[in-house]
mmCIF file of C-alpha atoms and ligand atoms in Angstrom:
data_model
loop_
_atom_site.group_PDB
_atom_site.id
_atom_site.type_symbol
_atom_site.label_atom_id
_atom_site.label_comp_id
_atom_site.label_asym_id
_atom_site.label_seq_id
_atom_site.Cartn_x
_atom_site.Cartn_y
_atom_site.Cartn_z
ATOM 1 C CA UNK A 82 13.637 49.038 72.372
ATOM 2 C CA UNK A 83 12.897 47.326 75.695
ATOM 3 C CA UNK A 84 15.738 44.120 75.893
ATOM 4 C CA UNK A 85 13.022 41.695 76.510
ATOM 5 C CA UNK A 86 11.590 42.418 73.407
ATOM 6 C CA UNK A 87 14.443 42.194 71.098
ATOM 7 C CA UNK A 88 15.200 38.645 69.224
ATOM 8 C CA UNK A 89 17.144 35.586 70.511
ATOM 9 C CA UNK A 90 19.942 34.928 67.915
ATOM 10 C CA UNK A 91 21.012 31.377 66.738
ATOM 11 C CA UNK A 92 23.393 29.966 64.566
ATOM 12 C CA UNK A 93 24.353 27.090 62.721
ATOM 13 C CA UNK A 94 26.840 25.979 60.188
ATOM 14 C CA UNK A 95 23.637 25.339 58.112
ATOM 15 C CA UNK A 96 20.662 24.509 58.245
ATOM 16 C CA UNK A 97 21.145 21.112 61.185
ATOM 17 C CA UNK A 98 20.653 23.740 63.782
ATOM 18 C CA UNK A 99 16.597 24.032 62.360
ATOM 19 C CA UNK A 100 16.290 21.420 64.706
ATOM 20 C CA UNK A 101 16.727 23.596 67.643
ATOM 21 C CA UNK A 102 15.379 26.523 66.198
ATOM 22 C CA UNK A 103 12.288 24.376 66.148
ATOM 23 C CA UNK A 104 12.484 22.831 69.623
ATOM 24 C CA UNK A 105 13.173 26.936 71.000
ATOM 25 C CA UNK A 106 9.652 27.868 68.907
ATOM 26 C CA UNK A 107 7.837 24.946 70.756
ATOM 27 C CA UNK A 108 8.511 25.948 74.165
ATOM 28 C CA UNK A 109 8.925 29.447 73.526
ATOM 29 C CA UNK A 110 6.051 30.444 71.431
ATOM 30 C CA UNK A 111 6.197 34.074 71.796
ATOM 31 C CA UNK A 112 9.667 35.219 71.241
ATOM 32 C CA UNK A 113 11.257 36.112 68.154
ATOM 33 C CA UNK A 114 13.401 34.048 66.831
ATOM 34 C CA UNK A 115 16.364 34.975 64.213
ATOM 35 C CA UNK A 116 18.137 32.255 62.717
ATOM 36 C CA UNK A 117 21.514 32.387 60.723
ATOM 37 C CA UNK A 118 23.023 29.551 58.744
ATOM 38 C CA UNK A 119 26.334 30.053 57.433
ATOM 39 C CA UNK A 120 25.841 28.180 54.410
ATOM 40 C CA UNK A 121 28.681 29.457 52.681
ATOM 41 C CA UNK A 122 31.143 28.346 54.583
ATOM 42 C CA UNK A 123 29.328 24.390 56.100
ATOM 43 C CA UNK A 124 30.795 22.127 56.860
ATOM 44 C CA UNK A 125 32.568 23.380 60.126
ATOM 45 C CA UNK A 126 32.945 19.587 60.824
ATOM 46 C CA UNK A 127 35.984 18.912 59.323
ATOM 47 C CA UNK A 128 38.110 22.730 59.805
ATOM 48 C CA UNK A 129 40.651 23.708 62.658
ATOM 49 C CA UNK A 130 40.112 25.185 65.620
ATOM 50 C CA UNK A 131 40.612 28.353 64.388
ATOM 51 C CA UNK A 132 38.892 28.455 61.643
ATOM 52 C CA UNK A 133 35.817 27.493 63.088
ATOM 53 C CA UNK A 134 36.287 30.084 66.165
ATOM 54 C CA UNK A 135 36.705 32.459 63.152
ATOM 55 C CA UNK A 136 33.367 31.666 61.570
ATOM 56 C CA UNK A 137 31.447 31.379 65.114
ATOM 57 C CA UNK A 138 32.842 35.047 65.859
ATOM 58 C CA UNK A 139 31.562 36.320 62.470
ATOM 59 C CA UNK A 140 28.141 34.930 62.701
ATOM 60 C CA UNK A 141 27.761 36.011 66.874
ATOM 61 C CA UNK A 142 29.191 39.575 65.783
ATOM 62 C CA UNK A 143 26.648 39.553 62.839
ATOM 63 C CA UNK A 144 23.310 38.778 65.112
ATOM 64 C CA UNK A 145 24.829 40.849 67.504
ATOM 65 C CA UNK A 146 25.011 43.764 64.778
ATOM 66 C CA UNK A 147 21.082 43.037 64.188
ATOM 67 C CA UNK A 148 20.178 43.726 68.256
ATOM 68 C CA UNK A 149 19.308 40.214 69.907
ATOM 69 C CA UNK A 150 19.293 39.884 73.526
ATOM 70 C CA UNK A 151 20.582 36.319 73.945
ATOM 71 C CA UNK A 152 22.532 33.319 71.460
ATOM 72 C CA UNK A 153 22.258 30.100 70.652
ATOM 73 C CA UNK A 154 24.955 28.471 68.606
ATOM 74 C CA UNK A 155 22.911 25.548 67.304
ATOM 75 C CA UNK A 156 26.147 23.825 66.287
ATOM 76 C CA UNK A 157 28.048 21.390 68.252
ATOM 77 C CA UNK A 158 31.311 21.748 66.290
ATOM 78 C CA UNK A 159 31.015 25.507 67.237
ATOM 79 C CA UNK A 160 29.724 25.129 70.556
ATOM 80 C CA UNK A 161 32.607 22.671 71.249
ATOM 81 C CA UNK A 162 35.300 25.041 69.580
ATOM 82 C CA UNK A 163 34.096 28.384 70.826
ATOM 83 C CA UNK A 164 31.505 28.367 73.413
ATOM 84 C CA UNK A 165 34.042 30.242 76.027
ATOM 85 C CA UNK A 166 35.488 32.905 73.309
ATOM 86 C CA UNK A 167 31.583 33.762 72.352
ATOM 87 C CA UNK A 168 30.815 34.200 76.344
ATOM 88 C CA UNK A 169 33.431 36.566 76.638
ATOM 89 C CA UNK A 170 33.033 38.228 73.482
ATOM 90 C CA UNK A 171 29.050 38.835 74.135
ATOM 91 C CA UNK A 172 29.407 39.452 78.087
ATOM 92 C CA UNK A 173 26.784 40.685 79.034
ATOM 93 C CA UNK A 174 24.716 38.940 76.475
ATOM 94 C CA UNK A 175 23.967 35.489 77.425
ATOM 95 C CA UNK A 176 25.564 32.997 74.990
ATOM 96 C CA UNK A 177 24.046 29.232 75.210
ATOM 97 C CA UNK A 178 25.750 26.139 73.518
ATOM 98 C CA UNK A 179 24.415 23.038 72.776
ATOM 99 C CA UNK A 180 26.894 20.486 74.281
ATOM 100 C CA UNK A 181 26.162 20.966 78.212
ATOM 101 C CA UNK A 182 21.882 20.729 77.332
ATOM 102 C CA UNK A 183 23.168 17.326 75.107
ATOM 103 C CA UNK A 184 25.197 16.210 77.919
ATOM 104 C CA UNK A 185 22.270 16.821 80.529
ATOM 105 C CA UNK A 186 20.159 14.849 78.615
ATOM 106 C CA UNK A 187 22.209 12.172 78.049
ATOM 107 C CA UNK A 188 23.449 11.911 81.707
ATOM 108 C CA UNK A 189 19.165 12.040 82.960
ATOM 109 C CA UNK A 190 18.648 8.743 80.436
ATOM 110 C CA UNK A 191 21.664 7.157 81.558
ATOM 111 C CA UNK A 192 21.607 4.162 84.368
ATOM 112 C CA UNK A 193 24.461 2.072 83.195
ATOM 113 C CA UNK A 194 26.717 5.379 82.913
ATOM 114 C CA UNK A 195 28.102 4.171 79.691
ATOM 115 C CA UNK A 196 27.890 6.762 76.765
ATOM 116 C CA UNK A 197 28.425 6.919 73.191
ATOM 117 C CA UNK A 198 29.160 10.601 71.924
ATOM 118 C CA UNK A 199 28.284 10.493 67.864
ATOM 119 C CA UNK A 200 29.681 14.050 66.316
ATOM 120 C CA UNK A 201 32.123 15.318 63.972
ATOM 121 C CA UNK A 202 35.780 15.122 63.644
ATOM 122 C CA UNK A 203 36.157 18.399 64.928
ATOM 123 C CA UNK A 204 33.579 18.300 67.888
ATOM 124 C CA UNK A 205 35.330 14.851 68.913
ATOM 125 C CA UNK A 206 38.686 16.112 68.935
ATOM 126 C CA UNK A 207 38.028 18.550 71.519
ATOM 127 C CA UNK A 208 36.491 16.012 73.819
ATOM 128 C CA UNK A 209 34.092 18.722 74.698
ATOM 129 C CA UNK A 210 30.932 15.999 75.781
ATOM 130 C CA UNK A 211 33.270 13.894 77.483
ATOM 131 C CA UNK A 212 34.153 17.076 79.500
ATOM 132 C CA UNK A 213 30.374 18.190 80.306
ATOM 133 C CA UNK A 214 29.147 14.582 80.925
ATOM 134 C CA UNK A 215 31.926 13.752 83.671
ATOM 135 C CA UNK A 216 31.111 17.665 85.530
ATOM 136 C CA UNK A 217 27.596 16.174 85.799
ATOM 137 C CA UNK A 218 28.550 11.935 86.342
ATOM 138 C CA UNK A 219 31.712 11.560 87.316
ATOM 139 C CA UNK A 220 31.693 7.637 87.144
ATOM 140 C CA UNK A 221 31.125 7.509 83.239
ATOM 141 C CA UNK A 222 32.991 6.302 80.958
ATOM 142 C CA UNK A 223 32.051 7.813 77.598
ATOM 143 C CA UNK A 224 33.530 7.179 74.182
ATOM 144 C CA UNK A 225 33.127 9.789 71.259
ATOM 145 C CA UNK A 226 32.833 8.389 67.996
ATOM 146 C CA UNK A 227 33.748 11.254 64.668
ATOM 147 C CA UNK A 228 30.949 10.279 61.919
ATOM 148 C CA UNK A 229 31.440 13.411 59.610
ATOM 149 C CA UNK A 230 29.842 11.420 56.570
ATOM 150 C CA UNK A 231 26.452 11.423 58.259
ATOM 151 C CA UNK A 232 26.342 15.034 57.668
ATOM 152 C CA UNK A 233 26.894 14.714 54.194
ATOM 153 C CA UNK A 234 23.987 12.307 53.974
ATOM 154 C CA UNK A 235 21.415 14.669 55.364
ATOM 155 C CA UNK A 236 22.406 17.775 53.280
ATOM 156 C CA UNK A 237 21.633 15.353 50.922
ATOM 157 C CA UNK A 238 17.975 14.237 51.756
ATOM 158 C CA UNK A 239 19.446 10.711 52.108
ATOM 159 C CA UNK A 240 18.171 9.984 55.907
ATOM 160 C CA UNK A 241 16.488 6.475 54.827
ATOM 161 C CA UNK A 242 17.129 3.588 52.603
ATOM 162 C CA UNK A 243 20.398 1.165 51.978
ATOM 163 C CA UNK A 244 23.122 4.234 51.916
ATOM 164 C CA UNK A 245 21.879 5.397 54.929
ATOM 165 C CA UNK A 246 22.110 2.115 56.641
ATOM 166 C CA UNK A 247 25.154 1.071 55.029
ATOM 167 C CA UNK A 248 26.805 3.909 56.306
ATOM 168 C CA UNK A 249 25.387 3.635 59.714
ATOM 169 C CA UNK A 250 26.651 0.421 59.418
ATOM 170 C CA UNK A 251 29.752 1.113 58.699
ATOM 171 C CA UNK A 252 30.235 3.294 61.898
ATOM 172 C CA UNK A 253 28.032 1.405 63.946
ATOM 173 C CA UNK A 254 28.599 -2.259 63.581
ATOM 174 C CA UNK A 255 31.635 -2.823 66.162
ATOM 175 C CA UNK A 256 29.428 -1.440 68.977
ATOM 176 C CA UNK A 257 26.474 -3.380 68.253
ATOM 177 C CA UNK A 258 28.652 -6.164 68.510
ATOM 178 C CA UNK A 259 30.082 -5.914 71.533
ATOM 179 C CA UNK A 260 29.107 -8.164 74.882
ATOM 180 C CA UNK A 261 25.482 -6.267 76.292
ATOM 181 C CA UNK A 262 28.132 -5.286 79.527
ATOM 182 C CA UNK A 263 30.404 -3.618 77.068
ATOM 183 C CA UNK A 264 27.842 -1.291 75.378
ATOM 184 C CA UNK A 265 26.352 2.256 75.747
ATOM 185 C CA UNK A 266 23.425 2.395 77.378
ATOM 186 C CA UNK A 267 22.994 5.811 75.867
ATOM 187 C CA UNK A 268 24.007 7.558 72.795
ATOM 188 C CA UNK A 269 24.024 11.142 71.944
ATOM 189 C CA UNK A 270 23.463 12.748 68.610
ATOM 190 C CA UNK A 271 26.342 15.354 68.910
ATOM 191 C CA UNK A 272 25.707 17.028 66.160
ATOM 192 C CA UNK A 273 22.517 19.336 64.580
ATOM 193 C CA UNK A 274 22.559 16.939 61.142
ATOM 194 C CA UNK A 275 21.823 13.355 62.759
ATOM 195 C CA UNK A 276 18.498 13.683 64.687
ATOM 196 C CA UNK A 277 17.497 13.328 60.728
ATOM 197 C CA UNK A 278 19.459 9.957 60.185
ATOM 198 C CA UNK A 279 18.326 8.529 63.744
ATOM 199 C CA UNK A 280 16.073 5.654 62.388
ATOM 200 C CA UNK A 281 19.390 4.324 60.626
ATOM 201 C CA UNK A 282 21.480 4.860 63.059
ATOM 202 C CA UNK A 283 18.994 3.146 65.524
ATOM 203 C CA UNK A 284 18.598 0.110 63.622
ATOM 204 C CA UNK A 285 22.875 0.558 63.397
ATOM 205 C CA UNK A 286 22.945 0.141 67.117
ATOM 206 C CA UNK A 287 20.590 -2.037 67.638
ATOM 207 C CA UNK A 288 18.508 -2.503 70.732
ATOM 208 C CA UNK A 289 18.422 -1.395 74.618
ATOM 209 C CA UNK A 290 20.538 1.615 73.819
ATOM 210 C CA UNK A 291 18.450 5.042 74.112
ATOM 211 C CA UNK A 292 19.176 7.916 71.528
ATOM 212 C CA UNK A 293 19.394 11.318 73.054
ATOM 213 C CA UNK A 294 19.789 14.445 71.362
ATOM 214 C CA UNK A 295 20.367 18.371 72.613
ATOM 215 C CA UNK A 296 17.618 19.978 71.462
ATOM 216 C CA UNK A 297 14.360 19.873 73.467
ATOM 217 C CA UNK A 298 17.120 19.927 76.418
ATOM 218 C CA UNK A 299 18.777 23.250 74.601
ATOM 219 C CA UNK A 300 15.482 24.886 74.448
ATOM 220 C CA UNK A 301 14.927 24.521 78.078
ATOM 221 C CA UNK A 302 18.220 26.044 78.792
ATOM 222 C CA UNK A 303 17.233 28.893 76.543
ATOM 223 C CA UNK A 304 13.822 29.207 78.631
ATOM 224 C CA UNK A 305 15.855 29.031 82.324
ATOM 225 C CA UNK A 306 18.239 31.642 81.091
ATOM 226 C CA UNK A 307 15.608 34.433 79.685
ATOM 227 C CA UNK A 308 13.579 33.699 83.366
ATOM 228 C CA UNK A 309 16.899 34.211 85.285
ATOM 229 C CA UNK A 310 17.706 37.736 83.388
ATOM 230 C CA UNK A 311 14.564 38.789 83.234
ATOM 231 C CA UNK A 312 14.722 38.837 79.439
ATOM 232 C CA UNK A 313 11.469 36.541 78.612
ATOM 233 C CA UNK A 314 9.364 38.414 75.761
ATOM 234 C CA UNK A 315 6.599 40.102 77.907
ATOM 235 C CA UNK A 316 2.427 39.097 77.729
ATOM 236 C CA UNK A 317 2.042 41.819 74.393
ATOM 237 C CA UNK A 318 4.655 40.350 71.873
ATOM 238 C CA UNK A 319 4.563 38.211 68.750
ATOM 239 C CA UNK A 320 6.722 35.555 68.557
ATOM 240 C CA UNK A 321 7.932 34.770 65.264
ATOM 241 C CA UNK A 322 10.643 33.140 63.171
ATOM 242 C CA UNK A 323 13.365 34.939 60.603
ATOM 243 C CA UNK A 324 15.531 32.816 58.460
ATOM 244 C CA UNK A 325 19.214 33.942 57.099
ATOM 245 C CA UNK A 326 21.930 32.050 55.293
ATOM 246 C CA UNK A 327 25.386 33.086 53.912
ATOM 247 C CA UNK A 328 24.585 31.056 50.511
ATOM 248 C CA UNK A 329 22.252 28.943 48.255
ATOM 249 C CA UNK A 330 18.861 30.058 49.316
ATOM 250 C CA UNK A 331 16.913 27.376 47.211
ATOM 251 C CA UNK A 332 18.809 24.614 48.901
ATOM 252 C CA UNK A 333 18.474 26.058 52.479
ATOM 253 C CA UNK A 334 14.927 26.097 51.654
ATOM 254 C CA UNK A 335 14.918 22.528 50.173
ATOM 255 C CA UNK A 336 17.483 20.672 52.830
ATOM 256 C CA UNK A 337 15.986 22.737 55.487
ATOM 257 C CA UNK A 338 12.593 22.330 55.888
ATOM 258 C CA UNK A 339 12.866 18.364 56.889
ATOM 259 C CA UNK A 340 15.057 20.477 60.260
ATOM 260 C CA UNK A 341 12.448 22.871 60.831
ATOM 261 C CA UNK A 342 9.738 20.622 60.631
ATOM 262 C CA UNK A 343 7.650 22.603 58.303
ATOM 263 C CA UNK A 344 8.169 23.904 54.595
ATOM 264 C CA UNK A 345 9.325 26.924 53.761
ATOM 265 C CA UNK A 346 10.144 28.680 50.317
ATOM 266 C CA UNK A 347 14.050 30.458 49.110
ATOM 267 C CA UNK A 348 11.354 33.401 49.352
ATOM 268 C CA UNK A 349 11.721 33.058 52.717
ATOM 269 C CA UNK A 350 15.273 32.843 53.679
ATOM 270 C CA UNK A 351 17.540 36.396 53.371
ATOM 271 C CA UNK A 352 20.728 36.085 51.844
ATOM 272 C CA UNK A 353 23.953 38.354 53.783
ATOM 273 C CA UNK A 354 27.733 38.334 53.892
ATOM 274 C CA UNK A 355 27.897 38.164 57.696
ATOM 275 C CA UNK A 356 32.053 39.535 57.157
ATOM 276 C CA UNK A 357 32.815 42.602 55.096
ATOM 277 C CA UNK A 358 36.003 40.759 54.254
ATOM 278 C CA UNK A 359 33.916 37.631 53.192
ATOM 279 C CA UNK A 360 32.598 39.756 50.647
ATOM 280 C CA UNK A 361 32.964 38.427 46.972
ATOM 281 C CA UNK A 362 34.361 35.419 48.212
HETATM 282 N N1 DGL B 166 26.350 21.908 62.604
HETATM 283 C C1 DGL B 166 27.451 20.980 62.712
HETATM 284 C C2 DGL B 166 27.451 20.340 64.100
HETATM 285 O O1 DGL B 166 26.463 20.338 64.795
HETATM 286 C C3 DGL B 166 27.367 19.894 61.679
HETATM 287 C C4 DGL B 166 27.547 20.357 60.273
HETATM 288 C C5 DGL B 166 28.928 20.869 59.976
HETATM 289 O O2 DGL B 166 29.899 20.081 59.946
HETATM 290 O O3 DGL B 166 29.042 22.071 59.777
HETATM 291 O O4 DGL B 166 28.467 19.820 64.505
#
């Protein structure tokens, strides 16, 4: 089969990176899409370095297996802890992440320069947005924040309503206290889970400080990068959307369809080991 017309490949930890899935199906109407959560193994949020570079190789070398012509990893934890081992893995496959599009955006909203990264432990740890925002501003001054309970909160529906808030709270409150000089003007949802919890983290920050997050700005990478290889889906194809998780099809259906945007059923999702050594674990 002609390149063009095979699928782009993107992966989560879950079902968080649904929210770029969707933005890529917006723009990108006519390509195929194939999505992989590895459910089984979510959170990557909280695991080392290397085990996360281990899962992130298993799920690339899995879509890879199935014939896709470019990757998203739709996880910032992942994008942060293996971006450069995928790109050399996949070479000459181009592999996207999500950090640089979330730092682009951030950096384009930005006039005081002041940023506020909001991820998990792991994607914090590796100072991976403080990197990418300072290659494209190199006057910031960015601060990155580890809120690993938000993603709890969203796998569990709770996005609204006094936990939500209490726990933005709890995260939030010493920057919304701060003089107006000594606060973000921007801050950055660093990870796929919290574009769901952004009305309580809003209300958390309080005002004049803009919430970006990577997806729209992801999507638009994807579309720049299939234009510069020559990979875009020609005039003739259907674009369309295929769903695979590691585990727990009912609840990827449930949890997920608040990411995508639109409900889908278990029926809909396909259930793999992406490892043969995973198997019957
Ligand atoms: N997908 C992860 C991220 O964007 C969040 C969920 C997890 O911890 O696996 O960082």
């Amino acid at each position: 089969m002609e390149q063009s017309r095979l699928p782009i490949g993107i992966f989560d930890s879950g079902v968080g990176g649904l929210t770029v899935l969707h933005a890529v199906n917006d723009l990108l109407p006519d390509e195929q899409l194939l999505y992989l959560g590895d459910t089984a193994r979510l959170p990557y949020g909280t695991k080392s370095p290397a085990s996360v570079q281990r899962y992130a190789t298993h799920a690339a070398d899995y879509l890879v297996g199935q014939g896709i012509k470019l990757l998203v990893i739709a996880c910032n934890t992942a994008s942060a802890l293996a971006l450069d081992e995928l790109r050399h893995r996949l070479a000459p496959i181009p592999v996207i992440g999500v950090v640089e599009p979330g730092a682009t955006a951030a950096v384009n909203r930005s006039s005081a320069h002041r940023h506020l990264v909001l991820a998990t432990e792991s994607t914090t740890s590796q100072l991976a947005y403080t990197r990418a925002i300072l290659r494209l501003d190199p006057d910031a001054i960015i601060e990155e924040l580890p809120c690993s309970l938000f993603v709890a909160l969203a796998e569990e529906g709770w996005n609204t309503g006094s936990i939500a808030e209490a726990v933005a709270g709890q995260y939030l409150d010493s920057i919304r206290e701060r003089s107006r000089a000594e606060r973000p003007d921007v801050a950055i949802l660093g990870c796929t889970h919290f574009p769901l919890l952004q009305g309580a983290i809003s209300n958390a920050l309080g005002p004049g400080i803009e919430i970006v997050d990577s997806a729209t700005t992801t999507a638009r990478a994807v579309w720049q990068e299939l234009a510069a290889s020559n990979l875009a889906a020609p005039d003739d194809a259907n674009g369309g959307i295929r769903l695979i998780a590691t585990d727990g099809a009912a609840r990827f259906a449930r949890i997920g369809s608040a990411f995508l945007g639109r409900k889908f059923a278990a029926e809909d999702i396909e259930l793999t080991d992406i490892h043969p050594a995973d198997k019957g674990n």
